[in-house]
PDB file of C-alpha atoms in Angstrom:
ATOM      1  CA  ASP A  24       6.821 -25.839  15.634  1.00 54.00           C
ATOM      2  CA  ALA A  25       4.129 -26.382  13.029  1.00 56.00           C
ATOM      3  CA  LYS A  26       3.015 -29.977  13.027  1.00 83.00           C
ATOM      4  CA  THR A  27       1.415 -29.859   9.607  1.00 91.00           C
ATOM      5  CA  THR A  28       2.563 -30.015   5.992  1.00 92.00           C
ATOM      6  CA  GLN A  29       0.618 -28.357   3.191  1.00 95.00           C
ATOM      7  CA  PRO A  30       1.361 -27.727  -0.484  1.00 96.00           C
ATOM      8  CA  PRO A  31       2.509 -24.116  -0.932  1.00 96.00           C
ATOM      9  CA  SER A  32       0.017 -23.272  -3.656  1.00 97.00           C
ATOM     10  CA  MET A  33      -2.984 -24.570  -5.583  1.00 97.00           C
ATOM     11  CA  ASP A  34      -5.311 -23.343  -8.321  1.00 97.00           C
ATOM     12  CA  CYS A  35      -9.004 -24.087  -8.683  1.00 97.00           C
ATOM     13  CA  ALA A  36     -11.509 -23.149 -11.360  1.00 97.00           C
ATOM     14  CA  GLU A  37     -14.407 -21.013 -10.215  1.00 97.00           C
ATOM     15  CA  GLY A  38     -17.460 -23.138  -9.434  1.00 97.00           C
ATOM     16  CA  ARG A  39     -15.473 -26.303  -8.976  1.00 97.00           C
ATOM     17  CA  ALA A  40     -14.657 -27.982  -5.674  1.00 97.00           C
ATOM     18  CA  ALA A  41     -11.366 -27.001  -4.083  1.00 98.00           C
ATOM     19  CA  ASN A  42      -9.694 -29.823  -2.192  1.00 98.00           C
ATOM     20  CA  LEU A  43      -6.884 -28.687   0.100  1.00 98.00           C
ATOM     21  CA  PRO A  44      -4.769 -31.459   1.634  1.00 97.00           C
ATOM     22  CA  CYS A  45      -2.922 -31.394   4.939  1.00 96.00           C
ATOM     23  CA  ASN A  46      -0.523 -33.919   6.394  1.00 95.00           C
ATOM     24  CA  HIS A  47      -0.329 -34.203  10.188  1.00 92.00           C
ATOM     25  CA  SER A  48       1.339 -37.574  10.624  1.00 91.00           C
ATOM     26  CA  THR A  49       2.475 -36.910  14.216  1.00 88.00           C
ATOM     27  CA  ILE A  50      -0.974 -35.965  15.508  1.00 89.00           C
ATOM     28  CA  SER A  51      -1.867 -37.438  18.875  1.00 86.00           C
ATOM     29  CA  GLY A  52      -5.191 -38.613  20.193  1.00 84.00           C
ATOM     30  CA  ASN A  53      -6.300 -35.421  21.910  1.00 82.00           C
ATOM     31  CA  GLU A  54      -5.306 -33.016  19.161  1.00 86.00           C
ATOM     32  CA  TYR A  55      -7.856 -31.293  16.982  1.00 89.00           C
ATOM     33  CA  VAL A  56      -7.433 -30.207  13.383  1.00 92.00           C
ATOM     34  CA  TYR A  57      -8.443 -26.613  12.698  1.00 92.00           C
ATOM     35  CA  TRP A  58      -8.608 -24.781   9.396  1.00 95.00           C
ATOM     36  CA  TYR A  59      -8.336 -21.034   9.049  1.00 95.00           C
ATOM     37  CA  ARG A  60      -7.932 -18.830   6.022  1.00 96.00           C
ATOM     38  CA  GLN A  61      -6.374 -15.426   5.565  1.00 96.00           C
ATOM     39  CA  ILE A  62      -7.389 -13.077   2.810  1.00 94.00           C
ATOM     40  CA  HIS A  63      -4.787 -10.528   1.750  1.00 85.00           C
ATOM     41  CA  SER A  64      -3.192  -9.744   5.119  1.00 71.00           C
ATOM     42  CA  GLN A  65      -6.463  -9.530   7.005  1.00 87.00           C
ATOM     43  CA  GLY A  66      -6.727 -11.540  10.211  1.00 92.00           C
ATOM     44  CA  PRO A  67      -7.161 -15.298   9.881  1.00 94.00           C
ATOM     45  CA  GLN A  68     -10.787 -16.424   9.657  1.00 93.00           C
ATOM     46  CA  TYR A  69     -12.053 -19.634  11.232  1.00 92.00           C
ATOM     47  CA  ILE A  70     -13.418 -22.185   8.785  1.00 95.00           C
ATOM     48  CA  ILE A  71     -13.936 -25.521  10.492  1.00 94.00           C
ATOM     49  CA  HIS A  72     -12.410 -27.974  12.955  1.00 92.00           C
ATOM     50  CA  GLY A  73     -12.657 -31.633  13.861  1.00 92.00           C
ATOM     51  CA  LEU A  74     -11.216 -34.469  15.909  1.00 90.00           C
ATOM     52  CA  LYS A  75     -11.840 -37.706  14.038  1.00 89.00           C
ATOM     53  CA  ASN A  76     -15.239 -37.502  12.395  1.00 86.00           C
ATOM     54  CA  ASN A  77     -15.902 -35.711   9.166  1.00 93.00           C
ATOM     55  CA  GLU A  78     -17.411 -32.291   9.697  1.00 95.00           C
ATOM     56  CA  THR A  79     -19.468 -29.967   7.522  1.00 96.00           C
ATOM     57  CA  ASN A  80     -20.661 -26.408   7.976  1.00 94.00           C
ATOM     58  CA  GLU A  81     -21.920 -23.641   5.742  1.00 94.00           C
ATOM     59  CA  MET A  82     -18.406 -22.838   4.530  1.00 93.00           C
ATOM     60  CA  ALA A  83     -16.705 -26.167   3.989  1.00 97.00           C
ATOM     61  CA  SER A  84     -16.317 -29.847   4.713  1.00 98.00           C
ATOM     62  CA  LEU A  85     -13.454 -31.450   6.603  1.00 97.00           C
ATOM     63  CA  ILE A  86     -12.502 -35.027   5.818  1.00 97.00           C
ATOM     64  CA  ILE A  87     -10.111 -36.681   8.293  1.00 95.00           C
ATOM     65  CA  THR A  88      -8.583 -40.037   7.421  1.00 95.00           C
ATOM     66  CA  GLU A  89      -9.276 -42.973   9.696  1.00 93.00           C
ATOM     67  CA  ASP A  90      -5.698 -42.979  11.030  1.00 93.00           C
ATOM     68  CA  ARG A  91      -5.993 -39.178  11.492  1.00 93.00           C
ATOM     69  CA  LYS A  92      -2.623 -38.596   9.838  1.00 93.00           C
ATOM     70  CA  SER A  93      -4.061 -36.394   7.134  1.00 94.00           C
ATOM     71  CA  SER A  94      -7.114 -34.358   6.306  1.00 95.00           C
ATOM     72  CA  THR A  95      -8.687 -32.514   3.400  1.00 97.00           C
ATOM     73  CA  LEU A  96     -10.598 -29.266   3.442  1.00 98.00           C
ATOM     74  CA  ILE A  97     -13.248 -29.127   0.741  1.00 98.00           C
ATOM     75  CA  LEU A  98     -14.774 -25.899  -0.552  1.00 97.00           C
ATOM     76  CA  PRO A  99     -17.658 -27.333  -2.571  1.00 96.00           C
ATOM     77  CA  HIS A 100     -18.140 -24.506  -5.074  1.00 95.00           C
ATOM     78  CA  ALA A 101     -15.148 -22.198  -5.070  1.00 97.00           C
ATOM     79  CA  THR A 102     -15.683 -18.521  -5.819  1.00 97.00           C
ATOM     80  CA  LEU A 103     -13.196 -15.746  -6.514  1.00 97.00           C
ATOM     81  CA  ARG A 104     -13.673 -14.594  -2.913  1.00 95.00           C
ATOM     82  CA  ASP A 105     -12.214 -17.904  -1.714  1.00 97.00           C
ATOM     83  CA  THR A 106      -8.777 -16.854  -2.989  1.00 97.00           C
ATOM     84  CA  ALA A 107      -6.719 -16.824   0.209  1.00 97.00           C
ATOM     85  CA  VAL A 108      -4.008 -18.585   2.203  1.00 96.00           C
ATOM     86  CA  TYR A 109      -5.431 -21.622   3.978  1.00 98.00           C
ATOM     87  CA  TYR A 110      -3.840 -22.845   7.197  1.00 96.00           C
ATOM     88  CA  CYS A 111      -4.211 -26.310   8.641  1.00 95.00           C
ATOM     89  CA  ILE A 112      -3.462 -26.308  12.361  1.00 92.00           C
ATOM     90  CA  VAL A 113      -3.148 -29.084  14.917  1.00 88.00           C
ATOM     91  CA  ARG A 114      -3.998 -28.028  18.442  1.00 83.00           C
ATOM     92  CA  PRO A 115      -4.221 -30.035  21.652  1.00 73.00           C
ATOM     93  CA  LEU A 116      -7.507 -29.660  23.474  1.00 68.00           C
ATOM     94  CA  THR A 117      -5.731 -28.227  26.497  1.00 68.00           C
ATOM     95  CA  GLY A 118      -3.223 -26.071  24.639  1.00 66.00           C
ATOM     96  CA  ASN A 119      -3.493 -22.346  24.300  1.00 69.00           C
ATOM     97  CA  GLN A 120      -1.612 -21.588  21.144  1.00 76.00           C
ATOM     98  CA  PHE A 121      -1.977 -22.374  17.497  1.00 83.00           C
ATOM     99  CA  TYR A 122       1.089 -23.364  15.502  1.00 82.00           C
ATOM    100  CA  PHE A 123       0.666 -21.983  12.007  1.00 86.00           C
ATOM    101  CA  GLY A 124       2.735 -23.286   9.131  1.00 82.00           C
ATOM    102  CA  THR A 125       3.100 -21.395   5.872  1.00 84.00           C
ATOM    103  CA  GLY A 126      -0.267 -22.604   4.569  1.00 94.00           C
ATOM    104  CA  THR A 127      -1.564 -23.177   1.051  1.00 97.00           C
ATOM    105  CA  SER A 128      -2.137 -20.199  -1.201  1.00 97.00           C
ATOM    106  CA  LEU A 129      -5.337 -21.010  -3.103  1.00 98.00           C
ATOM    107  CA  THR A 130      -6.072 -19.064  -6.261  1.00 98.00           C
ATOM    108  CA  VAL A 131      -9.555 -19.405  -7.730  1.00 97.00           C
ATOM    109  CA  ILE A 132      -9.431 -18.805 -11.464  1.00 97.00           C
ATOM    110  CA  PRO A 133     -12.395 -17.347 -13.390  1.00 95.00           C
TER     111      PRO A 133
ATOM    112  CA  ASP B   5     -21.658  -7.730  17.553  1.00 56.00           C
ATOM    113  CA  ALA B   6     -18.199  -6.220  17.347  1.00 67.00           C
ATOM    114  CA  GLY B   7     -15.402  -8.595  16.612  1.00 92.00           C
ATOM    115  CA  VAL B   8     -11.801  -8.086  17.639  1.00 96.00           C
ATOM    116  CA  THR B   9     -10.698  -4.482  17.238  1.00 97.00           C
ATOM    117  CA  GLN B  10      -7.053  -3.474  16.870  1.00 98.00           C
ATOM    118  CA  SER B  11      -5.457  -0.054  16.752  1.00 97.00           C
ATOM    119  CA  PRO B  12      -3.734   1.523  15.015  1.00 97.00           C
ATOM    120  CA  THR B  13      -4.063  -0.204  11.642  1.00 96.00           C
ATOM    121  CA  HIS B  14      -0.690   1.007  10.415  1.00 96.00           C
ATOM    122  CA  LEU B  15       2.349   2.379  12.197  1.00 96.00           C
ATOM    123  CA  ILE B  16       5.822   3.491  11.185  1.00 98.00           C
ATOM    124  CA  LYS B  17       8.555   3.636  13.827  1.00 98.00           C
ATOM    125  CA  THR B  18      12.274   4.229  13.864  1.00 98.00           C
ATOM    126  CA  ARG B  19      14.752   1.591  14.970  1.00 98.00           C
ATOM    127  CA  GLY B  20      15.340   1.797  18.729  1.00 98.00           C
ATOM    128  CA  GLN B  21      11.956   3.321  19.516  1.00 98.00           C
ATOM    129  CA  GLN B  22       9.182   1.759  21.539  1.00 98.00           C
ATOM    130  CA  VAL B  23       5.658   0.946  20.321  1.00 98.00           C
ATOM    131  CA  THR B  24       2.322   0.067  21.925  1.00 98.00           C
ATOM    132  CA  LEU B  25      -0.400  -1.796  20.060  1.00 98.00           C
ATOM    133  CA  ARG B  26      -3.946  -2.149  21.361  1.00 98.00           C
ATOM    134  CA  CYS B  27      -6.628  -4.795  21.152  1.00 98.00           C
ATOM    135  CA  SER B  28     -10.248  -5.029  22.238  1.00 98.00           C
ATOM    136  CA  PRO B  29     -11.517  -8.611  22.293  1.00 97.00           C
ATOM    137  CA  LYS B  30     -14.771  -9.855  20.877  1.00 95.00           C
ATOM    138  CA  SER B  31     -17.712  -9.291  23.194  1.00 94.00           C
ATOM    139  CA  GLY B  32     -17.957 -12.165  25.671  1.00 91.00           C
ATOM    140  CA  HIS B  33     -14.323 -13.223  25.296  1.00 93.00           C
ATOM    141  CA  ASP B  34     -11.901 -12.985  28.216  1.00 94.00           C
ATOM    142  CA  THR B  35      -8.592 -14.230  26.781  1.00 93.00           C
ATOM    143  CA  VAL B  36      -6.297 -12.377  24.410  1.00 95.00           C
ATOM    144  CA  SER B  37      -3.414 -13.813  22.406  1.00 95.00           C
ATOM    145  CA  TRP B  38      -0.903 -11.920  20.282  1.00 97.00           C
ATOM    146  CA  TYR B  39       0.731 -13.184  17.110  1.00 96.00           C
ATOM    147  CA  GLN B  40       3.448 -11.786  14.869  1.00 97.00           C
ATOM    148  CA  GLN B  41       3.241 -12.433  11.143  1.00 95.00           C
ATOM    149  CA  ALA B  42       6.237 -11.623   8.978  1.00 94.00           C
ATOM    150  CA  LEU B  43       5.705 -11.197   5.254  1.00 90.00           C
ATOM    151  CA  GLY B  44       5.044 -14.512   3.551  1.00 88.00           C
ATOM    152  CA  GLN B  45       4.995 -16.456   6.815  1.00 90.00           C
ATOM    153  CA  GLY B  46       2.291 -17.862   9.041  1.00 91.00           C
ATOM    154  CA  PRO B  47       1.492 -16.122  12.329  1.00 92.00           C
ATOM    155  CA  GLN B  48       3.827 -16.879  15.234  1.00 93.00           C
ATOM    156  CA  PHE B  49       2.521 -16.981  18.812  1.00 92.00           C
ATOM    157  CA  ILE B  50       3.909 -14.259  21.086  1.00 96.00           C
ATOM    158  CA  PHE B  51       1.924 -14.664  24.313  1.00 95.00           C
ATOM    159  CA  GLN B  52      -1.511 -15.033  25.829  1.00 93.00           C
ATOM    160  CA  TYR B  53      -3.229 -13.087  28.610  1.00 95.00           C
ATOM    161  CA  TYR B  54      -6.021 -14.236  30.860  1.00 94.00           C
ATOM    162  CA  GLU B  55      -7.166 -12.688  34.139  1.00 94.00           C
ATOM    163  CA  GLU B  56      -4.631  -9.895  33.595  1.00 96.00           C
ATOM    164  CA  GLU B  57      -1.693 -12.312  33.685  1.00 96.00           C
ATOM    165  CA  GLU B  58       0.575 -13.717  31.028  1.00 95.00           C
ATOM    166  CA  ARG B  59      -0.339 -17.392  30.846  1.00 92.00           C
ATOM    167  CA  GLN B  60       1.833 -18.679  28.048  1.00 89.00           C
ATOM    168  CA  ARG B  61       4.649 -17.278  25.973  1.00 92.00           C
ATOM    169  CA  GLY B  62       6.174 -18.173  22.666  1.00 91.00           C
ATOM    170  CA  ASN B  63       9.808 -17.849  21.653  1.00 92.00           C
ATOM    171  CA  PHE B  64      10.054 -14.066  21.772  1.00 96.00           C
ATOM    172  CA  PRO B  65      12.566 -11.902  23.691  1.00 97.00           C
ATOM    173  CA  ASP B  66      11.725  -9.820  26.728  1.00 97.00           C
ATOM    174  CA  ARG B  67      11.536  -6.740  24.521  1.00 98.00           C
ATOM    175  CA  PHE B  68       8.004  -7.964  23.854  1.00 98.00           C
ATOM    176  CA  SER B  69       5.699  -7.416  26.793  1.00 98.00           C
ATOM    177  CA  GLY B  70       2.010  -7.087  27.310  1.00 97.00           C
ATOM    178  CA  HIS B  71      -0.786  -6.157  29.582  1.00 97.00           C
ATOM    179  CA  GLN B  72      -4.431  -7.046  30.020  1.00 98.00           C
ATOM    180  CA  PHE B  73      -6.901  -4.690  31.618  1.00 97.00           C
ATOM    181  CA  PRO B  74      -9.958  -5.508  33.769  1.00 97.00           C
ATOM    182  CA  ASN B  75     -12.219  -4.997  30.745  1.00 96.00           C
ATOM    183  CA  TYR B  76     -10.210  -7.750  28.955  1.00 97.00           C
ATOM    184  CA  SER B  77      -8.615  -5.390  26.466  1.00 98.00           C
ATOM    185  CA  SER B  78      -4.895  -5.790  25.939  1.00 98.00           C
ATOM    186  CA  GLU B  79      -1.748  -3.998  24.890  1.00 98.00           C
ATOM    187  CA  LEU B  80       1.395  -5.300  23.239  1.00 98.00           C
ATOM    188  CA  ASN B  81       4.568  -3.319  23.887  1.00 98.00           C
ATOM    189  CA  VAL B  82       7.783  -3.711  21.960  1.00 98.00           C
ATOM    190  CA  ASN B  83      10.923  -1.936  23.163  1.00 98.00           C
ATOM    191  CA  ALA B  84      14.138  -1.164  21.318  1.00 98.00           C
ATOM    192  CA  LEU B  85      12.605  -1.842  17.934  1.00 98.00           C
ATOM    193  CA  LEU B  86      14.657  -3.706  15.342  1.00 98.00           C
ATOM    194  CA  LEU B  87      14.171  -3.728  11.609  1.00 98.00           C
ATOM    195  CA  GLY B  88      13.169  -7.398  11.954  1.00 97.00           C
ATOM    196  CA  ASP B  89      10.198  -6.431  14.105  1.00 98.00           C
ATOM    197  CA  SER B  90       8.463  -5.156  10.985  1.00 98.00           C
ATOM    198  CA  ALA B  91       5.407  -7.381  10.658  1.00 97.00           C
ATOM    199  CA  LEU B  92       1.645  -7.673  10.928  1.00 96.00           C
ATOM    200  CA  TYR B  93       0.698  -8.011  14.585  1.00 98.00           C
ATOM    201  CA  LEU B  94      -2.494  -9.948  15.151  1.00 97.00           C
ATOM    202  CA  CYS B  95      -4.657 -10.070  18.229  1.00 97.00           C
ATOM    203  CA  ALA B  96      -6.884 -13.092  18.792  1.00 95.00           C
ATOM    204  CA  SER B  97      -9.540 -13.445  21.454  1.00 94.00           C
ATOM    205  CA  SER B  98     -11.243 -16.477  22.939  1.00 90.00           C
ATOM    206  CA  LEU B  99     -13.222 -17.592  25.942  1.00 87.00           C
ATOM    207  CA  GLN B 100     -11.189 -19.456  28.519  1.00 80.00           C
ATOM    208  CA  GLY B 101     -12.592 -22.930  28.932  1.00 73.00           C
ATOM    209  CA  ALA B 102     -14.204 -22.773  25.506  1.00 70.00           C
ATOM    210  CA  ILE B 103     -11.093 -22.962  23.404  1.00 67.00           C
ATOM    211  CA  TYR B 104     -12.775 -25.766  21.473  1.00 72.00           C
ATOM    212  CA  TYR B 105     -14.400 -23.014  19.450  1.00 74.00           C
ATOM    213  CA  GLY B 106     -11.061 -21.560  18.419  1.00 80.00           C
ATOM    214  CA  TYR B 107      -9.978 -17.959  18.197  1.00 89.00           C
ATOM    215  CA  THR B 108     -11.393 -14.833  16.648  1.00 93.00           C
ATOM    216  CA  PHE B 109      -8.678 -12.727  15.043  1.00 94.00           C
ATOM    217  CA  GLY B 110      -8.549  -9.012  14.462  1.00 96.00           C
ATOM    218  CA  SER B 111      -7.364  -7.476  11.196  1.00 95.00           C
ATOM    219  CA  GLY B 112      -4.007  -6.626  12.680  1.00 96.00           C
ATOM    220  CA  THR B 113      -1.625  -3.711  13.018  1.00 97.00           C
ATOM    221  CA  ARG B 114       0.971  -3.330  10.284  1.00 97.00           C
ATOM    222  CA  LEU B 115       4.207  -2.174  11.939  1.00 98.00           C
ATOM    223  CA  THR B 116       7.048  -0.903   9.803  1.00 98.00           C
ATOM    224  CA  VAL B 117      10.403  -0.203  11.451  1.00 98.00           C
ATOM    225  CA  VAL B 118      12.750   2.042   9.467  1.00 97.00           C
TER     226      VAL B 118
END
């Protein structure tokens, strides 16, 4: 029941910005966008989340379009340790579960 | 501050057997969710426990059951194991009423059914 669409894979040169897109065209007004990443079968790790405003933390920036139908996760200076599967998740504020899709496998190239 | 702890890390079982997986939530968290992740797929929600009760359940058969203890730790039980139950089982904890902050996941238990 994933409500998001992501490209299956992307490459990024080390030191460059990685821009990971996510389409969530059916998002409703009370649903948040969360991003997690999973490194080599470890547990998913929280990155960032937002509702409608752009957000930034020490790991990444989240840009949400004005119509909220898509978003982009930006890793400003990708390192080899950022190689992982990135999941974009839409979650209602009152819901309890996350619907994961198949994510984007990001490979950072030296 | 300990995060989410799961045990065991790896497990091999025979088809038809039963298995119990364990999870200790992050300190301060009171809600535990379980996810199944097949190879190459995203995690799939199994169920969530809060106040020792199952609060929500995903599309999984009754062979999957759980329990939450007064100290908030949790167990996932799977009966009559099938080969298709082979997966990484993830435990995620959160604080009820503070779900805005998302979940903290453990590193998972890798279950192989042979």
